[in-house]
Structure formats: structure tokens, C-alpha cells
Amino acid sequence: MKSLILGTAALALTAGIAMADTVRLGTEGAYPPYNFLNDDGQVDGFERELGDELCKRAELDCEWVTNDWDSIIPNLLSGNYDTIIAGMSITAERKEVVNFTTGYTRPSPSAYAAMSADVDVNSAVVAAQASTIQAAHVASTGATLVEFPTPDETVAAVKAGEVDAVMADKDFLIPIVGETEMEFVADDVLLGDGIGMAFRKSDDELRGKFDVAIESMKADGSLNALLEKWEIEGQF
């Protein structure tokens, strides 16, 4: 899904928390169906169910922490939580700073949506959430990239006519396209190497516990069942 564009020396910070009594799971809480806040203000979605089950299988006590997307890696490195589980795509760029578990989804498609089928996404003005693989992809084309802090703002910009199209995870856009006059345009694009949990490089023991738990869910079919429940592509 998303890929942070790394470029500051501050991201080289390390924090040796390894194996705290309570493992803090950092997420965005603003990217359905992966993660969002429900009516009670609690973290919900595919990754809430997944994270809770992984903690159970790893025999870990866990709690959820929300953090804005644009600072989610820096705050992991500074010790504000112990892992990121936030629809984060595994990319070579990120691997320079954090370590990932095995993917809990396969690469899923990113898509463009617009108010008109006539939009040429390679020359249009295209919105994407800042610091994502979609933003990086748009910047690599002939389109003009306009970045927004949140995914909802990218969609609002299309509806308001501020940009011609938005590029985001197709799983995120499907319900929006179904409920509005927006439509998918151009072909889907596969980006990244699937989605995984991110850890500080000093926390390989903790990462290993989650790796084992993820693989056990793949083996017994429960991971695919969760993906199907939340209508997320990228099943195993």
C-alpha cells in the first residue's frame, strides 16, 4: 500500500525498546478498510482484527496507538510505539531504515479515480496522500502531483475540481467510487512488495514473534478469511 519517501537524517534514530511488557501497535486510524476509528473512537478495521489475533498467537499483551501518517516512521524510531501496522507497503527504500515482517498481503492494486472518464492520468493534475507509493508513482509520470496529508483530502480535491484525479489503493477507492459520481480511469498499477509490519532494526526478536504468527495464519487459512471479510485483495 503506502510507501514513505525517506530523506531526513532524523530517520536514522534508533530506540532499543525490545520486548516491553506491553507491545504498542502504531497505526494511522484513517485508512479504511485497513484501519480506521469507529463510532466509539476505537481503532477498527482489518488491521485491528489482524493485530489482535497476531498478539494472541504470539502470547503478547498489546495496546493500540494512533499516529499521523507523515510521522509514523520517525515516531516508531523514537520509541513512541514498538511496531507499525498501518497498511504500510514493503519497499527497498523503507528497508534502509526499518525491518519488516513477512507480508500479510500480496501486492494489491493501486488505482486512479476521477469525475470524468476522459482524464489522461499521465498528463493530468493528480492527487495522492503525501509520502505514499502512489505519490511517488505519480511523480514518476508526466502528471502534476498534488499531495495531501490525508486520503480523505485527496478525494475531496477531486470532487471540488481542484485536481483531475486521485491515485490511491484500490481497496480504499472502491466504496468511494460506488457511492459517488467518481469512476475508475486508466489501468490498475501494482506497487510495492505487499504489506507488512515495520520494526526498529534493534527489535528483531520481537519482529520474529510476529513473523511466526503471520505464517501460522497463512497456514491455517485465517489470514485469507480476514482479507475476504474486509474485501481486501492480495490473498495468499
mmCIF file of C-alpha atoms in Angstrom:
data_model
loop_
_atom_site.group_PDB
_atom_site.id
_atom_site.type_symbol
_atom_site.label_atom_id
_atom_site.label_comp_id
_atom_site.label_asym_id
_atom_site.label_seq_id
_atom_site.Cartn_x
_atom_site.Cartn_y
_atom_site.Cartn_z
ATOM 1 C CA MET A 1 0.000 0.000 0.000
ATOM 2 C CA LYS A 2 1.779 3.192 1.181
ATOM 3 C CA SER A 3 5.468 3.952 0.985
ATOM 4 C CA LEU A 4 7.130 6.726 2.922
ATOM 5 C CA ILE A 5 9.562 8.914 0.995
ATOM 6 C CA LEU A 6 12.563 8.977 3.292
ATOM 7 C CA GLY A 7 15.052 11.782 3.187
ATOM 8 C CA THR A 8 15.935 13.153 6.580
ATOM 9 C CA ALA A 9 18.791 12.234 8.826
ATOM 10 C CA ALA A 10 16.388 12.131 11.764
ATOM 11 C CA LEU A 11 15.064 8.832 10.490
ATOM 12 C CA ALA A 12 18.341 7.199 11.421
ATOM 13 C CA LEU A 13 17.380 7.349 15.102
ATOM 14 C CA THR A 14 17.183 4.054 16.927
ATOM 15 C CA ALA A 15 15.453 3.177 20.152
ATOM 16 C CA GLY A 16 16.131 -0.077 21.911
ATOM 17 C CA ILE A 17 12.789 -0.933 23.407
ATOM 18 C CA ALA A 18 12.802 -4.669 22.568
ATOM 19 C CA MET A 19 10.304 -6.754 24.442
ATOM 20 C CA ALA A 20 8.463 -4.290 26.634
ATOM 21 C CA ASP A 21 5.792 -5.776 28.913
ATOM 22 C CA THR A 22 3.107 -4.294 26.665
ATOM 23 C CA VAL A 23 3.723 -4.133 22.927
ATOM 24 C CA ARG A 24 2.396 -0.905 21.418
ATOM 25 C CA LEU A 25 0.966 -1.217 17.930
ATOM 26 C CA GLY A 26 1.153 2.026 15.940
ATOM 27 C CA THR A 27 -1.433 2.695 13.244
ATOM 28 C CA GLU A 28 -2.911 5.643 11.379
ATOM 29 C CA GLY A 29 -6.595 5.093 12.134
ATOM 30 C CA ALA A 30 -7.650 6.864 8.943
ATOM 31 C CA TYR A 31 -7.355 4.401 6.075
ATOM 32 C CA PRO A 32 -10.358 2.070 5.776
ATOM 33 C CA PRO A 33 -10.689 -0.828 5.355
ATOM 34 C CA TYR A 34 -7.173 -1.359 6.733
ATOM 35 C CA ASN A 35 -7.529 0.829 9.821
ATOM 36 C CA PHE A 36 -9.957 3.498 10.994
ATOM 37 C CA LEU A 37 -11.612 4.847 14.128
ATOM 38 C CA ASN A 38 -15.120 3.549 14.758
ATOM 39 C CA ASP A 39 -18.017 5.471 16.310
ATOM 40 C CA ASP A 40 -16.600 4.782 19.764
ATOM 41 C CA GLY A 41 -13.245 6.283 18.810
ATOM 42 C CA GLN A 42 -11.553 2.877 18.870
ATOM 43 C CA VAL A 43 -9.159 1.501 16.249
ATOM 44 C CA ASP A 44 -11.106 -0.797 13.931
ATOM 45 C CA GLY A 45 -10.733 -2.500 10.570
ATOM 46 C CA PHE A 46 -8.763 -5.331 9.008
ATOM 47 C CA GLU A 47 -5.515 -4.496 10.777
ATOM 48 C CA ARG A 48 -7.215 -4.178 14.185
ATOM 49 C CA GLU A 49 -8.511 -7.737 13.878
ATOM 50 C CA LEU A 50 -5.242 -8.945 12.424
ATOM 51 C CA GLY A 51 -3.086 -7.278 15.065
ATOM 52 C CA ASP A 52 -5.200 -8.576 17.930
ATOM 53 C CA GLU A 53 -5.001 -12.123 16.574
ATOM 54 C CA LEU A 54 -1.251 -11.910 15.994
ATOM 55 C CA CYS A 55 -0.715 -10.720 19.565
ATOM 56 C CA LYS A 56 -2.815 -13.605 20.847
ATOM 57 C CA ARG A 57 -0.834 -16.160 18.858
ATOM 58 C CA ALA A 58 2.479 -14.601 19.887
ATOM 59 C CA GLU A 59 1.310 -14.560 23.533
ATOM 60 C CA LEU A 60 1.910 -10.822 23.805
ATOM 61 C CA ASP A 61 -0.056 -8.122 25.623
ATOM 62 C CA CYS A 62 -0.696 -5.351 23.117
ATOM 63 C CA GLU A 63 -2.239 -1.906 23.008
ATOM 64 C CA TRP A 64 -3.065 0.363 20.072
ATOM 65 C CA VAL A 65 -1.595 3.811 19.434
ATOM 66 C CA THR A 66 -2.648 6.158 16.620
ATOM 67 C CA ASN A 67 -0.242 8.470 14.810
ATOM 68 C CA ASP A 68 -0.430 10.720 11.739
ATOM 69 C CA TRP A 69 0.917 9.048 8.638
ATOM 70 C CA ASP A 70 3.591 11.618 7.815
ATOM 71 C CA SER A 71 5.436 10.995 11.104
ATOM 72 C CA ILE A 72 4.641 7.340 11.627
ATOM 73 C CA ILE A 73 8.172 6.035 10.993
ATOM 74 C CA PRO A 74 10.003 8.771 12.946
ATOM 75 C CA ASN A 75 7.806 8.085 15.962
ATOM 76 C CA LEU A 76 8.493 4.359 15.723
ATOM 77 C CA LEU A 77 12.220 5.071 15.695
ATOM 78 C CA SER A 78 11.952 7.429 18.659
ATOM 79 C CA GLY A 79 10.171 4.767 20.721
ATOM 80 C CA ASN A 80 6.598 6.052 20.832
ATOM 81 C CA TYR A 81 5.395 2.552 19.892
ATOM 82 C CA ASP A 82 7.024 -0.777 19.082
ATOM 83 C CA THR A 83 5.726 -1.638 15.627
ATOM 84 C CA ILE A 84 3.769 -0.126 12.750
ATOM 85 C CA ILE A 85 0.726 -1.962 11.424
ATOM 86 C CA ALA A 86 -0.819 0.621 9.138
ATOM 87 C CA GLY A 87 -1.210 -0.610 5.570
ATOM 88 C CA MET A 88 2.485 0.004 5.010
ATOM 89 C CA SER A 89 3.967 -1.369 1.810
ATOM 90 C CA ILE A 90 7.297 -3.136 1.976
ATOM 91 C CA THR A 91 9.760 -1.198 -0.163
ATOM 92 C CA ALA A 92 13.523 -1.157 -0.615
ATOM 93 C CA GLU A 93 13.609 2.480 0.480
ATOM 94 C CA ARG A 94 11.931 1.717 3.794
ATOM 95 C CA LYS A 95 14.124 -1.310 4.406
ATOM 96 C CA GLU A 96 17.064 1.048 4.739
ATOM 97 C CA VAL A 97 15.522 2.372 7.959
ATOM 98 C CA VAL A 98 13.217 -0.322 9.390
ATOM 99 C CA ASN A 99 12.823 -4.097 9.233
ATOM 100 C CA PHE A 100 9.618 -5.735 8.039
ATOM 101 C CA THR A 101 7.823 -8.928 8.830
ATOM 102 C CA THR A 102 6.796 -11.209 6.032
ATOM 103 C CA GLY A 103 3.928 -9.629 4.134
ATOM 104 C CA TYR A 104 0.396 -10.175 5.396
ATOM 105 C CA THR A 105 -0.985 -9.247 1.975
ATOM 106 C CA ARG A 106 0.361 -9.730 -1.505
ATOM 107 C CA PRO A 107 0.853 -6.559 -3.577
ATOM 108 C CA SER A 108 -2.616 -5.147 -4.171
ATOM 109 C CA PRO A 109 -3.545 -2.762 -6.974
ATOM 110 C CA SER A 110 -3.427 0.994 -6.820
ATOM 111 C CA ALA A 111 -5.960 2.817 -8.982
ATOM 112 C CA TYR A 112 -6.910 6.202 -10.381
ATOM 113 C CA ALA A 113 -10.381 7.686 -9.884
ATOM 114 C CA ALA A 114 -11.821 10.836 -11.446
ATOM 115 C CA MET A 115 -15.080 12.620 -12.133
ATOM 116 C CA SER A 116 -14.702 12.011 -15.869
ATOM 117 C CA ALA A 117 -13.598 9.013 -17.892
ATOM 118 C CA ASP A 118 -11.747 11.348 -20.277
ATOM 119 C CA VAL A 119 -8.943 12.169 -17.838
ATOM 120 C CA ASP A 120 -5.452 11.314 -19.096
ATOM 121 C CA VAL A 121 -3.688 10.399 -15.868
ATOM 122 C CA ASN A 122 -0.251 10.762 -17.453
ATOM 123 C CA SER A 123 -0.728 14.480 -18.104
ATOM 124 C CA ALA A 124 -3.416 15.441 -15.588
ATOM 125 C CA VAL A 125 -3.199 17.023 -12.144
ATOM 126 C CA VAL A 126 -3.361 14.048 -9.787
ATOM 127 C CA ALA A 127 -3.813 13.996 -6.017
ATOM 128 C CA ALA A 128 -2.201 11.436 -3.711
ATOM 129 C CA GLN A 129 -1.593 11.182 0.002
ATOM 130 C CA ALA A 130 1.815 12.561 0.889
ATOM 131 C CA SER A 131 4.675 10.111 1.401
ATOM 132 C CA THR A 132 2.970 7.144 -0.244
ATOM 133 C CA ILE A 133 3.969 4.826 -3.056
ATOM 134 C CA GLN A 134 1.128 6.324 -5.063
ATOM 135 C CA ALA A 135 2.600 9.814 -4.694
ATOM 136 C CA ALA A 136 5.991 8.506 -5.786
ATOM 137 C CA HIS A 137 4.426 6.790 -8.789
ATOM 138 C CA VAL A 138 2.507 9.871 -9.904
ATOM 139 C CA ALA A 139 5.689 11.935 -9.607
ATOM 140 C CA SER A 140 7.437 9.487 -11.945
ATOM 141 C CA THR A 141 4.885 10.049 -14.708
ATOM 142 C CA GLY A 142 4.121 13.138 -16.761
ATOM 143 C CA ALA A 143 1.314 14.117 -14.395
ATOM 144 C CA THR A 144 1.387 17.015 -11.957
ATOM 145 C CA LEU A 145 1.364 15.664 -8.409
ATOM 146 C CA VAL A 146 -0.551 17.431 -5.637
ATOM 147 C CA GLU A 147 -0.024 15.873 -2.198
ATOM 148 C CA PHE A 148 -2.444 16.000 0.732
ATOM 149 C CA PRO A 149 -1.922 14.925 4.360
ATOM 150 C CA THR A 150 -4.886 12.519 4.461
ATOM 151 C CA PRO A 151 -6.591 10.216 1.941
ATOM 152 C CA ASP A 152 -9.969 11.884 2.502
ATOM 153 C CA GLU A 153 -8.488 15.198 1.381
ATOM 154 C CA THR A 154 -7.322 13.687 -1.910
ATOM 155 C CA VAL A 155 -10.865 12.560 -2.683
ATOM 156 C CA ALA A 156 -12.333 15.903 -1.637
ATOM 157 C CA ALA A 157 -9.936 17.671 -4.004
ATOM 158 C CA VAL A 158 -11.267 15.629 -6.936
ATOM 159 C CA LYS A 159 -14.886 16.324 -6.012
ATOM 160 C CA ALA A 160 -14.145 20.050 -5.658
ATOM 161 C CA GLY A 161 -12.441 20.203 -9.054
ATOM 162 C CA GLU A 162 -9.089 21.185 -7.552
ATOM 163 C CA VAL A 163 -7.399 18.216 -9.254
ATOM 164 C CA ASP A 164 -8.341 15.945 -12.130
ATOM 165 C CA ALA A 165 -7.908 12.570 -10.437
ATOM 166 C CA VAL A 166 -6.723 10.770 -7.334
ATOM 167 C CA MET A 167 -4.428 7.770 -7.065
ATOM 168 C CA ALA A 168 -4.725 5.511 -4.015
ATOM 169 C CA ASP A 169 -5.104 1.886 -3.007
ATOM 170 C CA LYS A 170 -7.988 0.437 -4.969
ATOM 171 C CA ASP A 171 -9.350 -1.153 -1.772
ATOM 172 C CA PHE A 172 -9.738 2.362 -0.347
ATOM 173 C CA LEU A 173 -11.313 3.791 -3.521
ATOM 174 C CA ILE A 174 -13.839 1.034 -4.295
ATOM 175 C CA PRO A 175 -16.526 2.127 -1.789
ATOM 176 C CA ILE A 176 -15.986 5.791 -2.669
ATOM 177 C CA VAL A 177 -16.472 5.148 -6.383
ATOM 178 C CA GLY A 178 -19.539 3.041 -5.595
ATOM 179 C CA GLU A 179 -21.168 5.812 -3.561
ATOM 180 C CA THR A 180 -20.261 8.888 -5.651
ATOM 181 C CA GLU A 181 -20.107 10.043 -9.253
ATOM 182 C CA MET A 182 -16.395 9.279 -9.363
ATOM 183 C CA GLU A 183 -15.224 6.464 -11.650
ATOM 184 C CA PHE A 184 -12.075 4.462 -12.158
ATOM 185 C CA VAL A 185 -9.866 5.575 -15.035
ATOM 186 C CA ALA A 186 -6.748 4.029 -16.589
ATOM 187 C CA ASP A 187 -5.323 0.634 -15.674
ATOM 188 C CA ASP A 188 -4.604 -0.549 -12.156
ATOM 189 C CA VAL A 189 -0.948 -0.424 -11.086
ATOM 190 C CA LEU A 190 0.834 -2.913 -8.813
ATOM 191 C CA LEU A 191 3.253 -1.132 -6.474
ATOM 192 C CA GLY A 192 5.435 -2.367 -3.618
ATOM 193 C CA ASP A 193 6.016 -5.873 -2.268
ATOM 194 C CA GLY A 194 2.879 -6.335 -0.211
ATOM 195 C CA ILE A 195 2.072 -5.004 3.248
ATOM 196 C CA GLY A 196 3.969 -5.890 6.410
ATOM 197 C CA MET A 197 4.594 -4.766 9.970
ATOM 198 C CA ALA A 198 7.589 -2.448 10.475
ATOM 199 C CA PHE A 199 10.038 -2.598 13.398
ATOM 200 C CA ARG A 200 13.156 -0.838 14.569
ATOM 201 C CA LYS A 201 16.239 -2.694 13.378
ATOM 202 C CA SER A 202 17.149 -3.359 17.003
ATOM 203 C CA ASP A 203 13.938 -5.319 17.610
ATOM 204 C CA ASP A 204 14.465 -8.445 15.513
ATOM 205 C CA GLU A 205 13.396 -10.767 18.338
ATOM 206 C CA LEU A 206 10.003 -9.058 18.579
ATOM 207 C CA ARG A 207 9.677 -8.981 14.789
ATOM 208 C CA GLY A 208 10.381 -12.710 14.707
ATOM 209 C CA LYS A 209 7.481 -13.441 17.046
ATOM 210 C CA PHE A 210 5.087 -11.646 14.706
ATOM 211 C CA ASP A 211 6.608 -13.383 11.679
ATOM 212 C CA VAL A 212 5.796 -16.760 13.210
ATOM 213 C CA ALA A 213 2.250 -15.634 13.993
ATOM 214 C CA ILE A 214 1.666 -14.304 10.462
ATOM 215 C CA GLU A 215 2.907 -17.538 8.912
ATOM 216 C CA SER A 216 0.613 -19.557 11.193
ATOM 217 C CA MET A 217 -2.377 -17.527 9.984
ATOM 218 C CA LYS A 218 -1.378 -18.128 6.395
ATOM 219 C CA ALA A 219 -1.059 -21.856 7.061
ATOM 220 C CA ASP A 220 -4.481 -22.308 8.668
ATOM 221 C CA GLY A 221 -6.370 -20.046 6.231
ATOM 222 C CA SER A 222 -7.413 -17.487 8.845
ATOM 223 C CA LEU A 223 -5.448 -14.678 7.189
ATOM 224 C CA ASN A 224 -7.248 -15.175 3.875
ATOM 225 C CA ALA A 225 -10.555 -15.286 5.742
ATOM 226 C CA LEU A 226 -9.822 -11.863 7.264
ATOM 227 C CA LEU A 227 -8.807 -10.438 3.899
ATOM 228 C CA GLU A 228 -12.039 -11.716 2.380
ATOM 229 C CA LYS A 229 -14.105 -10.335 5.260
ATOM 230 C CA TRP A 230 -12.700 -6.848 4.729
ATOM 231 C CA GLU A 231 -12.798 -7.188 0.907
ATOM 232 C CA ILE A 232 -9.068 -6.643 0.524
ATOM 233 C CA GLU A 233 -7.219 -8.025 -2.460
ATOM 234 C CA GLY A 234 -3.818 -9.639 -2.058
ATOM 235 C CA GLN A 235 -4.831 -13.027 -0.679
ATOM 236 C CA PHE A 236 -2.455 -15.972 -0.424
#
